[in-house]
C-alpha cells in the first residue's frame, strides 16, 4: 500500500518547550491508526502538524507523497505560499473534540459551506452530496436543524459529514468523543467505524481503547513528545512492551 502519511524526524517547539521530539510515523492508504497517550504527550500537536495547523521546526511530513509546506527543487526547498498551504490542507479532514459548527447555519448549510465557498463546486451537486452524507451519518431528517437544536453526538456527526464533504484523502480525529456525554459516544464511534470500513485512511487520537482494539490496524502510544511503542492493537493494548504503555493502559482501564 502507498504511504498516505510519512512523518520523518518531526520536531516541534512551543518557545523553549520541545513538544515533538523526532516523530517518525508511516500510515498506509486505508489504514486506521489510533494514537493514545497521556494528556500533554503531544498527540494533538502531531495531528495539528500533519494538517499544517502548526508549522514544524524540523524533519518533514509527506501527505500522499507531497511534501507539506515546502516545494523541493533538486537540493533546495522553498516554503509554499499561504494559498498553496491552504490547498494542501484540504487533503486532510479534521474533526475536533469540540464540534466547531457554524451556529448560524443549519446542518446542511454547515456541510455545504466548504465545497461551495472554498472549492467553488456547483451548489446543486454539493447539496445532493451533503444530503447523502447526512444520511450516511444517520441524520437525513436533521438537515434543517441548527447546531443548538442537535445533541452533542449529532453535532459531532454533522462535523464528520462536513469534513467528508471536502473529499479528503485522510481523516484526522482529535479526541472526537471526549466532550460528549457517555450515552452519546457510541453513535459517533459507529459513524467512525463505518468510515474505517469504507477504506478511509484515519488517524484517531482517542481514549476509547475498545474502539482502538476493534477498529485500528495499528495503535501508537505516545509520551513526552515521543512515539514509545507501536504495533497491532493486540500487541500494544493487550501485551505492551514498554512499562509506560502498560501504566497508561492500566490507568485508562481503571
Ligand atoms: P495531547 O494532545 O497529548 O494532550 P498536546 O499536543 O495538546 O498534548 O500538548 C503537548 C504539550 O505541548 C503540552 O505540554 C501542552 O501544554 C503544550 N502545548 C500545546 N499547544 C501549545 C501552545 N499553543 N503553546 C504552548 N504550549 C503548547
GROMACS .gro file of C-alpha atoms and ligand atoms in nm:
model
  281
    1UNK     CA    1   0.000   0.000   0.000
    2UNK     CA    2   0.114   0.354  -0.079
    3UNK     CA    3   0.216   0.583   0.205
    4UNK     CA    4  -0.066   0.825   0.287
    5UNK     CA    5   0.131   0.983   0.570
    6UNK     CA    6   0.504   0.984   0.613
    7UNK     CA    7   0.642   1.183   0.904
    8UNK     CA    8   1.019   1.180   0.933
    9UNK     CA    9   1.205   1.308   1.239
   10UNK     CA   10   0.936   1.574   1.303
   11UNK     CA   11   1.037   1.834   1.560
   12UNK     CA   12   0.806   2.089   1.718
   13UNK     CA   13   0.884   2.354   1.979
   14UNK     CA   14   0.648   2.588   2.161
   15UNK     CA   15   0.903   2.851   2.263
   16UNK     CA   16   1.164   2.654   2.457
   17UNK     CA   17   0.927   2.359   2.513
   18UNK     CA   18   1.011   2.059   2.296
   19UNK     CA   19   0.666   1.920   2.214
   20UNK     CA   20   0.756   1.669   1.938
   21UNK     CA   21   1.097   1.506   1.966
   22UNK     CA   22   1.170   1.342   1.634
   23UNK     CA   23   0.847   1.172   1.537
   24UNK     CA   24   0.863   0.901   1.271
   25UNK     CA   25   0.527   0.773   1.157
   26UNK     CA   26   0.417   0.598   0.840
   27UNK     CA   27   0.050   0.537   0.766
   28UNK     CA   28  -0.056   0.342   0.458
   29UNK     CA   29  -0.359   0.429   0.247
   30UNK     CA   30  -0.668   0.273   0.403
   31UNK     CA   31  -0.504   0.219   0.739
   32UNK     CA   32  -0.662   0.321   1.071
   33UNK     CA   33  -0.412   0.427   1.335
   34UNK     CA   34  -0.517   0.511   1.689
   35UNK     CA   35  -0.290   0.744   1.880
   36UNK     CA   36  -0.304   0.702   2.256
   37UNK     CA   37  -0.110   0.851   2.545
   38UNK     CA   38  -0.134   1.073   2.850
   39UNK     CA   39  -0.261   1.427   2.835
   40UNK     CA   40   0.015   1.662   2.720
   41UNK     CA   41   0.215   1.393   2.539
   42UNK     CA   42   0.186   1.571   2.202
   43UNK     CA   43  -0.090   1.376   2.029
   44UNK     CA   44  -0.293   1.682   1.934
   45UNK     CA   45   0.022   1.869   1.831
   46UNK     CA   46   0.115   1.584   1.599
   47UNK     CA   47  -0.229   1.589   1.432
   48UNK     CA   48  -0.213   1.966   1.400
   49UNK     CA   49   0.129   1.942   1.236
   50UNK     CA   50   0.004   1.674   0.997
   51UNK     CA   51  -0.261   1.909   0.864
   52UNK     CA   52  -0.046   2.221   0.892
   53UNK     CA   53  -0.244   2.398   1.161
   54UNK     CA   54   0.102   2.416   1.320
   55UNK     CA   55   0.434   2.458   1.144
   56UNK     CA   56   0.715   2.218   1.223
   57UNK     CA   57   1.068   2.308   1.332
   58UNK     CA   58   1.250   2.013   1.183
   59UNK     CA   59   1.201   1.697   0.983
   60UNK     CA   60   0.947   1.651   0.707
   61UNK     CA   61   0.587   1.548   0.655
   62UNK     CA   62   0.457   1.398   0.333
   63UNK     CA   63   0.087   1.352   0.270
   64UNK     CA   64   0.012   1.119  -0.020
   65UNK     CA   65   0.367   1.173  -0.141
   66UNK     CA   66   0.350   1.553  -0.134
   67UNK     CA   67   0.590   1.742   0.093
   68UNK     CA   68   0.381   1.951   0.335
   69UNK     CA   69   0.453   2.323   0.341
   70UNK     CA   70   0.751   2.315   0.105
   71UNK     CA   71   0.845   2.259  -0.254
   72UNK     CA   72   1.159   2.073  -0.337
   73UNK     CA   73   1.373   2.166  -0.642
   74UNK     CA   74   1.667   1.932  -0.654
   75UNK     CA   75   1.860   2.009  -0.338
   76UNK     CA   76   1.678   2.328  -0.241
   77UNK     CA   77   1.346   2.356  -0.060
   78UNK     CA   78   1.121   2.662  -0.069
   79UNK     CA   79   0.831   2.746   0.156
   80UNK     CA   80   0.493   2.732  -0.013
   81UNK     CA   81   0.267   3.037  -0.024
   82UNK     CA   82  -0.031   3.058   0.212
   83UNK     CA   83  -0.263   2.974  -0.078
   84UNK     CA   84  -0.061   2.665  -0.163
   85UNK     CA   85  -0.063   2.555   0.201
   86UNK     CA   86  -0.441   2.607   0.212
   87UNK     CA   87  -0.475   2.382  -0.091
   88UNK     CA   88  -0.258   2.115   0.070
   89UNK     CA   89  -0.458   2.133   0.392
   90UNK     CA   90  -0.769   2.020   0.205
   91UNK     CA   91  -0.612   1.674   0.171
   92UNK     CA   92  -0.694   1.604   0.532
   93UNK     CA   93  -1.024   1.649   0.709
   94UNK     CA   94  -1.005   1.724   1.079
   95UNK     CA   95  -1.261   1.656   1.349
   96UNK     CA   96  -1.205   1.821   1.685
   97UNK     CA   97  -1.315   1.750   2.039
   98UNK     CA   98  -1.550   2.048   2.019
   99UNK     CA   99  -1.768   2.030   1.715
  100UNK     CA  100  -1.697   2.382   1.584
  101UNK     CA  101  -2.009   2.401   1.370
  102UNK     CA  102  -2.123   2.739   1.244
  103UNK     CA  103  -2.402   2.829   1.486
  104UNK     CA  104  -2.600   3.042   1.240
  105UNK     CA  105  -2.616   2.768   0.976
  106UNK     CA  106  -2.829   2.455   0.954
  107UNK     CA  107  -2.668   2.110   0.945
  108UNK     CA  108  -2.700   2.106   0.567
  109UNK     CA  109  -2.554   2.456   0.527
  110UNK     CA  110  -2.262   2.364   0.754
  111UNK     CA  111  -2.179   2.071   0.529
  112UNK     CA  112  -2.221   2.267   0.204
  113UNK     CA  113  -2.015   2.569   0.311
  114UNK     CA  114  -1.666   2.433   0.234
  115UNK     CA  115  -1.740   2.269  -0.102
  116UNK     CA  116  -1.935   2.576  -0.225
  117UNK     CA  117  -1.724   2.860  -0.084
  118UNK     CA  118  -1.373   2.710  -0.077
  119UNK     CA  119  -1.385   2.455  -0.355
  120UNK     CA  120  -1.635   2.656  -0.565
  121UNK     CA  121  -1.823   2.346  -0.669
  122UNK     CA  122  -2.176   2.366  -0.815
  123UNK     CA  123  -2.432   2.420  -0.540
  124UNK     CA  124  -2.688   2.166  -0.665
  125UNK     CA  125  -2.433   1.888  -0.682
  126UNK     CA  126  -2.290   1.981  -0.342
  127UNK     CA  127  -2.639   1.980  -0.194
  128UNK     CA  128  -2.705   1.626  -0.320
  129UNK     CA  129  -2.373   1.509  -0.181
  130UNK     CA  130  -2.436   1.682   0.151
  131UNK     CA  131  -2.776   1.515   0.183
  132UNK     CA  132  -2.615   1.178   0.108
  133UNK     CA  133  -2.354   1.248   0.377
  134UNK     CA  134  -2.622   1.339   0.629
  135UNK     CA  135  -2.790   1.010   0.550
  136UNK     CA  136  -2.459   0.830   0.592
  137UNK     CA  137  -2.417   0.970   0.943
  138UNK     CA  138  -2.781   0.888   1.026
  139UNK     CA  139  -2.911   1.245   1.025
  140UNK     CA  140  -3.104   1.280   0.699
  141UNK     CA  141  -3.405   1.416   0.888
  142UNK     CA  142  -3.196   1.684   1.063
  143UNK     CA  143  -3.081   1.876   0.756
  144UNK     CA  144  -3.275   2.187   0.859
  145UNK     CA  145  -3.168   2.183   1.224
  146UNK     CA  146  -2.934   2.438   1.375
  147UNK     CA  147  -2.648   2.319   1.598
  148UNK     CA  148  -2.827   2.428   1.918
  149UNK     CA  149  -3.116   2.201   1.820
  150UNK     CA  150  -2.886   1.898   1.797
  151UNK     CA  151  -2.732   1.683   2.070
  152UNK     CA  152  -2.353   1.676   2.108
  153UNK     CA  153  -2.339   1.340   1.933
  154UNK     CA  154  -2.549   1.469   1.645
  155UNK     CA  155  -2.334   1.781   1.616
  156UNK     CA  156  -2.022   1.569   1.604
  157UNK     CA  157  -2.174   1.353   1.330
  158UNK     CA  158  -2.251   1.669   1.131
  159UNK     CA  159  -1.890   1.778   1.187
  160UNK     CA  160  -1.770   1.446   1.044
  161UNK     CA  161  -2.002   1.485   0.744
  162UNK     CA  162  -1.875   1.840   0.697
  163UNK     CA  163  -1.514   1.719   0.686
  164UNK     CA  164  -1.605   1.439   0.443
  165UNK     CA  165  -1.780   1.685   0.211
  166UNK     CA  166  -1.438   1.822   0.114
  167UNK     CA  167  -1.346   1.474  -0.015
  168UNK     CA  168  -1.030   1.443   0.194
  169UNK     CA  169  -0.775   1.169   0.135
  170UNK     CA  170  -0.723   1.133   0.506
  171UNK     CA  171  -0.927   1.197   0.821
  172UNK     CA  172  -0.774   1.318   1.146
  173UNK     CA  173  -0.978   1.288   1.466
  174UNK     CA  174  -0.867   1.469   1.781
  175UNK     CA  175  -1.049   1.309   2.074
  176UNK     CA  176  -1.381   1.326   1.889
  177UNK     CA  177  -1.585   1.174   2.171
  178UNK     CA  178  -1.423   1.316   2.484
  179UNK     CA  179  -1.654   1.619   2.508
  180UNK     CA  180  -1.965   1.401   2.477
  181UNK     CA  181  -2.198   1.267   2.742
  182UNK     CA  182  -2.125   0.895   2.777
  183UNK     CA  183  -2.452   0.785   2.619
  184UNK     CA  184  -2.370   0.977   2.300
  185UNK     CA  185  -2.024   0.830   2.244
  186UNK     CA  186  -2.133   0.512   2.070
  187UNK     CA  187  -2.327   0.686   1.790
  188UNK     CA  188  -2.016   0.882   1.693
  189UNK     CA  189  -1.790   0.577   1.715
  190UNK     CA  190  -2.038   0.388   1.495
  191UNK     CA  191  -2.001   0.651   1.222
  192UNK     CA  192  -1.622   0.632   1.254
  193UNK     CA  193  -1.634   0.253   1.237
  194UNK     CA  194  -1.833   0.272   0.910
  195UNK     CA  195  -1.587   0.522   0.773
  196UNK     CA  196  -1.296   0.293   0.857
  197UNK     CA  197  -1.476   0.001   0.691
  198UNK     CA  198  -1.522   0.212   0.377
  199UNK     CA  199  -1.143   0.228   0.340
  200UNK     CA  200  -1.078   0.583   0.463
  201UNK     CA  201  -0.728   0.643   0.600
  202UNK     CA  202  -0.774   0.762   0.958
  203UNK     CA  203  -0.558   0.879   1.244
  204UNK     CA  204  -0.760   0.892   1.564
  205UNK     CA  205  -0.648   1.039   1.895
  206UNK     CA  206  -0.867   0.865   2.147
  207UNK     CA  207  -0.902   0.726   2.497
  208UNK     CA  208  -1.160   0.477   2.368
  209UNK     CA  209  -0.944   0.167   2.395
  210UNK     CA  210  -1.237  -0.058   2.298
  211UNK     CA  211  -1.271   0.131   1.971
  212UNK     CA  212  -0.895   0.115   1.916
  213UNK     CA  213  -0.889  -0.257   1.977
  214UNK     CA  214  -1.176  -0.322   1.739
  215UNK     CA  215  -1.110  -0.077   1.456
  216UNK     CA  216  -0.741   0.018   1.449
  217UNK     CA  217  -0.493  -0.160   1.229
  218UNK     CA  218  -0.224  -0.012   1.447
  219UNK     CA  219  -0.205   0.157   1.784
  220UNK     CA  220   0.067   0.408   1.864
  221UNK     CA  221   0.150   0.504   2.221
  222UNK     CA  222   0.297   0.848   2.272
  223UNK     CA  223   0.454   1.004   2.580
  224UNK     CA  224   0.652   1.326   2.635
  225UNK     CA  225   0.665   1.408   2.263
  226UNK     CA  226   0.800   1.068   2.161
  227UNK     CA  227   0.645   0.761   1.999
  228UNK     CA  228   0.714   0.498   2.261
  229UNK     CA  229   0.555   0.192   2.112
  230UNK     CA  230   0.365   0.097   1.800
  231UNK     CA  231   0.203  -0.228   1.695
  232UNK     CA  232  -0.123  -0.410   1.643
  233UNK     CA  233  -0.397  -0.343   1.899
  234UNK     CA  234  -0.333  -0.688   2.043
  235UNK     CA  235   0.034  -0.608   2.092
  236UNK     CA  236   0.010  -0.254   2.226
  237UNK     CA  237  -0.314  -0.283   2.425
  238UNK     CA  238  -0.303  -0.650   2.513
  239UNK     CA  239   0.064  -0.709   2.571
  240UNK     CA  240   0.252  -0.379   2.585
  241UNK     CA  241   0.629  -0.396   2.585
  242UNK     CA  242   0.705  -0.065   2.746
  243UNK     CA  243   0.631  -0.007   3.116
  244UNK     CA  244   0.493   0.340   3.043
  245UNK     CA  245   0.245   0.195   2.794
  246UNK     CA  246   0.138  -0.064   3.049
  247UNK     CA  247   0.097   0.202   3.317
  248UNK     CA  248  -0.111   0.422   3.087
  249UNK     CA  249  -0.341   0.141   2.975
  250UNK     CA  250  -0.396   0.026   3.332
  251UNK     CA  251  -0.480   0.383   3.434
  252UNK     CA  252  -0.733   0.422   3.150
  253UNK     CA  253  -0.895   0.087   3.223
  254UNK     CA  254  -0.908   0.151   3.599
  255LIG     P1  255  -0.204   1.592   2.400
  255LIG     O1  256  -0.285   1.608   2.276
  255LIG     O2  257  -0.127   1.464   2.403
  255LIG     O3  258  -0.284   1.613   2.526
  255LIG     P2  259  -0.082   1.841   2.318
  255LIG     O4  260  -0.027   1.813   2.184
  255LIG     O5  261  -0.210   1.914   2.327
  255LIG     O6  262  -0.091   1.703   2.400
  255LIG     O7  263   0.024   1.921   2.403
  255LIG     C1  264   0.159   1.876   2.417
  255LIG     C2  265   0.234   1.975   2.502
  255LIG     O8  266   0.251   2.095   2.431
  255LIG     C3  267   0.162   2.010   2.632
  255LIG     O9  268   0.260   2.023   2.734
  255LIG     C4  269   0.099   2.143   2.602
  255LIG    O10  270   0.088   2.221   2.719
  255LIG     C5  271   0.197   2.205   2.504
  255LIG     N1  272   0.129   2.294   2.409
  255LIG     C6  273   0.031   2.258   2.323
  255LIG     N2  274  -0.008   2.364   2.249
  255LIG     C7  275   0.067   2.468   2.289
  255LIG     C8  276   0.075   2.605   2.251
  255LIG     N3  277  -0.002   2.656   2.154
  255LIG     N4  278   0.164   2.682   2.316
  255LIG     C9  279   0.243   2.633   2.413
  255LIG     N5  280   0.242   2.505   2.454
  255LIG    C10  281   0.155   2.424   2.393
   0.00000   0.00000   0.00000
